[in-house]
Amino acid sequence: MTRKRLSNVQALRGVAALLVLAMHATVRQVKSFGADGAGMREAAHVARSIGHLGVDLFFVISGFIIFTVVTQASQRSTTGVARLREAGQFLWRRALRIYPLYWLTAAVMLALSGLFPRLDADPSARLLPQVLLVTRHIDMHYVAWTLAFEMYFYGVVAACLLAFGARAKLGVAFWIITETVLIAAWCIAPDSDSWLAYWRHSILLDPMVLEFGLGCGVAALVAHRPRLPAIPLTVAALVPITIGAWQLHARPMIGLTADPYLRLAYFGTGATLLLTGAVLLERQDRWVAPRWLQALGDASFTLSLAYPGDHRARRAGPSGSVRMVEGERRHGASGERRSAARRICELPLDRTAIAGPSQGLAARKY
């Protein structure tokens, strides 16, 4: 797979980063406008509502990219030793991409917000699970709950490479089906006495994990049906996205953030259609995103972690749980500083993470 064939995917990551930044930036501004700023307040509400789509886009794109990587890695997993090597290399590269920059930004934000005493004093704020991203409840970084979802998905993929080898894609498909059944069962019968109740607050039963599966489905679909109508699919994405943004804007406390199933139905579906259309537009040589948007996608990981939030950060989790993090937080860095952070932090980590045989852009870039 050449760079040309993933340019639109990279650009879509840039769009997702902009949406996430817009959502975070408007959290404070929504309440800061007075009676004379009703129009600006309304605009901030709209930007915040649409901004939630950025997270869903990131998850769907991640599923698409990782499924492509699995397709290539599974072809080399023909023996037991090869399975172990491929699974280990996959996890190592993902860890090198995620952990160093996360730890760096988390340390800076903890220092700025004065949360070190709070983490030490509060026994419920377990530091090690937050450091390792094995919990969805993360106080030490404003937006890191999304990385916990990513690491869960990476662990599943590595297990599939190890257990299924050359048939790792079937393992991923089995995981998607299992997740769908479990989440549907919890949706139909959320009984507190059910054995599923023990996992109700875990990543395992959160509908947003199915967005990784939707991305995997897009990768499989465009590989077998590259002549699907790209423009209608792209335009169709606007329907669920618009409905979802309206739901979140009109009823913020009972809308998408409070109901993850609605979020999956609207923003998850919209992100899937948007990604499918973007990939097909490029593969059919109809449209390729401008270079500046692709460059923004190159820095998307740094951008998504660089925003420190409000001085009283309101962190809304994927299922609508809202937690107030006390402490002083400074405003986000300028564009120039973020660009420098991309050059200093993320690019060297990318180069380290891709050490070893190159298998196209999917393996090199992601």
PDB file of C-alpha atoms in Angstrom, residues 49-214:
ATOM      1  CA  SER A  49     -21.357  19.250  19.783  1.00  0.00           C
ATOM      2  CA  ILE A  50     -19.694  18.472  16.459  1.00  0.00           C
ATOM      3  CA  GLY A  51     -16.283  18.220  18.119  1.00  0.00           C
ATOM      4  CA  HIS A  52     -17.245  14.979  19.856  1.00  0.00           C
ATOM      5  CA  LEU A  53     -17.143  13.324  16.424  1.00  0.00           C
ATOM      6  CA  GLY A  54     -13.331  13.625  16.465  1.00  0.00           C
ATOM      7  CA  VAL A  55     -12.938  10.814  19.000  1.00  0.00           C
ATOM      8  CA  ASP A  56     -15.174   8.494  16.980  1.00  0.00           C
ATOM      9  CA  LEU A  57     -13.182   9.299  13.854  1.00  0.00           C
ATOM     10  CA  PHE A  58      -9.937   8.439  15.634  1.00  0.00           C
ATOM     11  CA  PHE A  59     -11.301   5.065  16.762  1.00  0.00           C
ATOM     12  CA  VAL A  60     -12.665   4.109  13.333  1.00  0.00           C
ATOM     13  CA  ILE A  61      -9.428   5.184  11.619  1.00  0.00           C
ATOM     14  CA  SER A  62      -7.409   3.184  14.151  1.00  0.00           C
ATOM     15  CA  GLY A  63      -9.443   0.078  13.369  1.00  0.00           C
ATOM     16  CA  PHE A  64      -8.886   0.612   9.638  1.00  0.00           C
ATOM     17  CA  ILE A  65      -5.115   1.060   9.968  1.00  0.00           C
ATOM     18  CA  ILE A  66      -4.532  -1.746  12.457  1.00  0.00           C
ATOM     19  CA  PHE A  67      -6.568  -4.215  10.393  1.00  0.00           C
ATOM     20  CA  THR A  68      -4.330  -3.351   7.436  1.00  0.00           C
ATOM     21  CA  VAL A  69      -1.267  -3.977   9.606  1.00  0.00           C
ATOM     22  CA  VAL A  70      -2.746  -7.293  10.790  1.00  0.00           C
ATOM     23  CA  THR A  71      -3.307  -8.364   7.184  1.00  0.00           C
ATOM     24  CA  GLN A  72       0.400  -7.869   6.465  1.00  0.00           C
ATOM     25  CA  ALA A  73       1.686  -9.296   9.760  1.00  0.00           C
ATOM     26  CA  SER A  74      -0.479 -12.423   9.570  1.00  0.00           C
ATOM     27  CA  GLN A  75       1.113 -13.341   6.251  1.00  0.00           C
ATOM     28  CA  ARG A  76       4.439 -13.643   8.084  1.00  0.00           C
ATOM     29  CA  SER A  77       3.032 -15.588  11.073  1.00  0.00           C
ATOM     30  CA  THR A  78       3.407 -19.066   9.682  1.00  0.00           C
ATOM     31  CA  THR A  79       5.174 -20.717  12.645  1.00  0.00           C
ATOM     32  CA  GLY A  80       4.946 -20.524  16.419  1.00  0.00           C
ATOM     33  CA  VAL A  81       8.123 -18.476  16.655  1.00  0.00           C
ATOM     34  CA  ALA A  82       6.921 -16.166  13.898  1.00  0.00           C
ATOM     35  CA  ARG A  83       3.619 -15.634  15.730  1.00  0.00           C
ATOM     36  CA  LEU A  84       5.419 -14.682  18.915  1.00  0.00           C
ATOM     37  CA  ARG A  85       7.748 -12.341  17.025  1.00  0.00           C
ATOM     38  CA  GLU A  86       4.975 -10.576  15.123  1.00  0.00           C
ATOM     39  CA  ALA A  87       2.790 -10.161  18.215  1.00  0.00           C
ATOM     40  CA  GLY A  88       5.724  -8.870  20.245  1.00  0.00           C
ATOM     41  CA  GLN A  89       6.846  -6.439  17.543  1.00  0.00           C
ATOM     42  CA  PHE A  90       3.305  -5.171  17.113  1.00  0.00           C
ATOM     43  CA  LEU A  91       2.883  -4.417  20.834  1.00  0.00           C
ATOM     44  CA  TRP A  92       6.376  -2.920  21.069  1.00  0.00           C
ATOM     45  CA  ARG A  93       5.744  -0.499  18.225  1.00  0.00           C
ATOM     46  CA  ARG A  94       2.354   0.505  19.608  1.00  0.00           C
ATOM     47  CA  ALA A  95       3.828   1.032  23.073  1.00  0.00           C
ATOM     48  CA  LEU A  96       6.674   3.163  21.699  1.00  0.00           C
ATOM     49  CA  ARG A  97       4.179   5.312  19.885  1.00  0.00           C
ATOM     50  CA  ILE A  98       1.758   5.782  22.801  1.00  0.00           C
ATOM     51  CA  TYR A  99       3.555   5.655  26.142  1.00  0.00           C
ATOM     52  CA  PRO A 100       6.540   8.055  25.930  1.00  0.00           C
ATOM     53  CA  LEU A 101       4.534  11.051  24.700  1.00  0.00           C
ATOM     54  CA  TYR A 102       1.662  10.220  27.057  1.00  0.00           C
ATOM     55  CA  TRP A 103       3.998  10.009  30.052  1.00  0.00           C
ATOM     56  CA  LEU A 104       5.712  13.265  29.084  1.00  0.00           C
ATOM     57  CA  THR A 105       2.499  15.260  28.668  1.00  0.00           C
ATOM     58  CA  ALA A 106       0.921  13.668  31.745  1.00  0.00           C
ATOM     59  CA  ALA A 107       3.923  14.618  33.878  1.00  0.00           C
ATOM     60  CA  VAL A 108       3.751  18.202  32.646  1.00  0.00           C
ATOM     61  CA  MET A 109       0.023  18.459  33.298  1.00  0.00           C
ATOM     62  CA  LEU A 110       0.340  16.914  36.745  1.00  0.00           C
ATOM     63  CA  ALA A 111       3.030  19.429  37.605  1.00  0.00           C
ATOM     64  CA  LEU A 112       0.945  22.348  36.328  1.00  0.00           C
ATOM     65  CA  SER A 113      -2.297  21.264  37.981  1.00  0.00           C
ATOM     66  CA  GLY A 114      -0.902  20.206  41.331  1.00  0.00           C
ATOM     67  CA  LEU A 115      -2.510  16.778  41.194  1.00  0.00           C
ATOM     68  CA  PHE A 116       0.466  14.890  42.658  1.00  0.00           C
ATOM     69  CA  PRO A 117      -0.772  15.332  46.267  1.00  0.00           C
ATOM     70  CA  ARG A 118      -4.311  14.363  45.224  1.00  0.00           C
ATOM     71  CA  LEU A 119      -3.154  11.164  43.577  1.00  0.00           C
ATOM     72  CA  ASP A 120      -1.096  10.243  46.634  1.00  0.00           C
ATOM     73  CA  ALA A 121      -3.880  11.044  49.102  1.00  0.00           C
ATOM     74  CA  ASP A 122      -6.817   9.511  47.261  1.00  0.00           C
ATOM     75  CA  PRO A 123      -6.698   5.689  47.443  1.00  0.00           C
ATOM     76  CA  SER A 124      -9.266   5.447  44.626  1.00  0.00           C
ATOM     77  CA  ALA A 125      -6.908   7.217  42.234  1.00  0.00           C
ATOM     78  CA  ARG A 126      -4.669   4.256  41.479  1.00  0.00           C
ATOM     79  CA  LEU A 127      -1.561   5.580  39.832  1.00  0.00           C
ATOM     80  CA  LEU A 128      -0.139   2.453  38.182  1.00  0.00           C
ATOM     81  CA  PRO A 129      -3.258   1.561  36.118  1.00  0.00           C
ATOM     82  CA  GLN A 130      -3.343   5.153  34.891  1.00  0.00           C
ATOM     83  CA  VAL A 131       0.334   5.087  33.985  1.00  0.00           C
ATOM     84  CA  LEU A 132      -0.123   1.841  32.048  1.00  0.00           C
ATOM     85  CA  LEU A 133      -3.475   2.903  30.516  1.00  0.00           C
ATOM     86  CA  VAL A 134      -5.330  -0.165  31.738  1.00  0.00           C
ATOM     87  CA  THR A 135      -8.211   1.827  33.221  1.00  0.00           C
ATOM     88  CA  ARG A 136     -10.724   4.167  31.626  1.00  0.00           C
ATOM     89  CA  HIS A 137     -10.748   6.477  34.663  1.00  0.00           C
ATOM     90  CA  ILE A 138      -7.654   8.638  34.275  1.00  0.00           C
ATOM     91  CA  ASP A 139      -7.156  11.753  36.392  1.00  0.00           C
ATOM     92  CA  MET A 140      -3.537  12.390  35.473  1.00  0.00           C
ATOM     93  CA  HIS A 141      -4.303  13.439  31.901  1.00  0.00           C
ATOM     94  CA  TYR A 142      -7.313  15.319  30.593  1.00  0.00           C
ATOM     95  CA  VAL A 143      -7.902  13.315  27.398  1.00  0.00           C
ATOM     96  CA  ALA A 144      -6.023  10.051  27.964  1.00  0.00           C
ATOM     97  CA  TRP A 145      -9.131   7.888  28.385  1.00  0.00           C
ATOM     98  CA  THR A 146      -9.118   7.463  24.610  1.00  0.00           C
ATOM     99  CA  LEU A 147      -5.616   5.963  24.790  1.00  0.00           C
ATOM    100  CA  ALA A 148      -6.868   3.345  27.248  1.00  0.00           C
ATOM    101  CA  PHE A 149      -9.373   2.241  24.599  1.00  0.00           C
ATOM    102  CA  GLU A 150      -6.604   2.161  21.996  1.00  0.00           C
ATOM    103  CA  MET A 151      -4.341   0.018  24.189  1.00  0.00           C
ATOM    104  CA  TYR A 152      -7.188  -2.422  24.829  1.00  0.00           C
ATOM    105  CA  PHE A 153      -7.689  -2.803  21.080  1.00  0.00           C
ATOM    106  CA  TYR A 154      -3.946  -3.250  20.515  1.00  0.00           C
ATOM    107  CA  GLY A 155      -3.864  -5.971  23.163  1.00  0.00           C
ATOM    108  CA  VAL A 156      -6.709  -7.798  21.431  1.00  0.00           C
ATOM    109  CA  VAL A 157      -4.936  -7.607  18.068  1.00  0.00           C
ATOM    110  CA  ALA A 158      -1.658  -8.855  19.535  1.00  0.00           C
ATOM    111  CA  ALA A 159      -3.509 -11.795  21.122  1.00  0.00           C
ATOM    112  CA  CYS A 160      -5.073 -12.602  17.738  1.00  0.00           C
ATOM    113  CA  LEU A 161      -1.664 -12.558  16.042  1.00  0.00           C
ATOM    114  CA  LEU A 162      -0.298 -14.880  18.704  1.00  0.00           C
ATOM    115  CA  ALA A 163      -3.242 -17.280  18.838  1.00  0.00           C
ATOM    116  CA  PHE A 164      -4.369 -17.384  15.204  1.00  0.00           C
ATOM    117  CA  GLY A 165      -1.178 -16.622  13.276  1.00  0.00           C
ATOM    118  CA  ALA A 166      -1.896 -16.502   9.562  1.00  0.00           C
ATOM    119  CA  ARG A 167      -5.634 -16.388  10.343  1.00  0.00           C
ATOM    120  CA  ALA A 168      -5.384 -13.404  12.688  1.00  0.00           C
ATOM    121  CA  LYS A 169      -8.080 -11.582  10.726  1.00  0.00           C
ATOM    122  CA  LEU A 170     -10.529 -14.323  11.675  1.00  0.00           C
ATOM    123  CA  GLY A 171      -9.522 -13.824  15.288  1.00  0.00           C
ATOM    124  CA  VAL A 172     -10.268 -10.106  15.028  1.00  0.00           C
ATOM    125  CA  ALA A 173     -13.640 -10.909  13.444  1.00  0.00           C
ATOM    126  CA  PHE A 174     -14.407 -13.323  16.298  1.00  0.00           C
ATOM    127  CA  TRP A 175     -13.558 -10.575  18.824  1.00  0.00           C
ATOM    128  CA  ILE A 176     -15.879  -8.111  17.054  1.00  0.00           C
ATOM    129  CA  ILE A 177     -18.745 -10.621  17.124  1.00  0.00           C
ATOM    130  CA  THR A 178     -18.109 -11.440  20.795  1.00  0.00           C
ATOM    131  CA  GLU A 179     -18.039  -7.764  21.764  1.00  0.00           C
ATOM    132  CA  THR A 180     -21.248  -7.138  19.845  1.00  0.00           C
ATOM    133  CA  VAL A 181     -23.044  -9.994  21.621  1.00  0.00           C
ATOM    134  CA  LEU A 182     -21.831  -8.926  25.081  1.00  0.00           C
ATOM    135  CA  ILE A 183     -22.708  -5.259  24.577  1.00  0.00           C
ATOM    136  CA  ALA A 184     -26.114  -6.147  23.126  1.00  0.00           C
ATOM    137  CA  ALA A 185     -26.786  -8.470  26.083  1.00  0.00           C
ATOM    138  CA  TRP A 186     -25.931  -5.699  28.545  1.00  0.00           C
ATOM    139  CA  CYS A 187     -28.120  -3.261  26.613  1.00  0.00           C
ATOM    140  CA  ILE A 188     -31.116  -5.618  26.634  1.00  0.00           C
ATOM    141  CA  ALA A 189     -30.818  -6.813  30.229  1.00  0.00           C
ATOM    142  CA  PRO A 190     -28.716  -4.431  32.363  1.00  0.00           C
ATOM    143  CA  ASP A 191     -29.659  -6.334  35.527  1.00  0.00           C
ATOM    144  CA  SER A 192     -27.507  -5.563  38.540  1.00  0.00           C
ATOM    145  CA  ASP A 193     -27.556  -9.273  39.416  1.00  0.00           C
ATOM    146  CA  SER A 194     -26.203 -10.281  36.029  1.00  0.00           C
ATOM    147  CA  TRP A 195     -22.608 -11.481  35.758  1.00  0.00           C
ATOM    148  CA  LEU A 196     -22.150  -8.700  33.194  1.00  0.00           C
ATOM    149  CA  ALA A 197     -22.798  -6.122  35.922  1.00  0.00           C
ATOM    150  CA  TYR A 198     -19.255  -6.658  37.222  1.00  0.00           C
ATOM    151  CA  TRP A 199     -17.902  -5.311  33.919  1.00  0.00           C
ATOM    152  CA  ARG A 200     -20.420  -2.505  33.429  1.00  0.00           C
ATOM    153  CA  HIS A 201     -17.853   0.257  34.023  1.00  0.00           C
ATOM    154  CA  SER A 202     -15.065  -1.383  32.031  1.00  0.00           C
ATOM    155  CA  ILE A 203     -13.895  -0.781  28.490  1.00  0.00           C
ATOM    156  CA  LEU A 204     -15.085  -4.302  27.638  1.00  0.00           C
ATOM    157  CA  LEU A 205     -18.775  -3.325  27.663  1.00  0.00           C
ATOM    158  CA  ASP A 206     -18.491   0.170  26.242  1.00  0.00           C
ATOM    159  CA  PRO A 207     -20.158   0.431  22.806  1.00  0.00           C
ATOM    160  CA  MET A 208     -17.362   2.704  21.584  1.00  0.00           C
ATOM    161  CA  VAL A 209     -15.010  -0.291  21.277  1.00  0.00           C
ATOM    162  CA  LEU A 210     -17.197  -1.451  18.386  1.00  0.00           C
ATOM    163  CA  GLU A 211     -15.951   1.565  16.410  1.00  0.00           C
ATOM    164  CA  PHE A 212     -12.610  -0.219  16.085  1.00  0.00           C
ATOM    165  CA  GLY A 213     -14.560  -3.080  14.565  1.00  0.00           C
ATOM    166  CA  LEU A 214     -16.289  -0.676  12.168  1.00  0.00           C
TER     167      LEU A 214
END
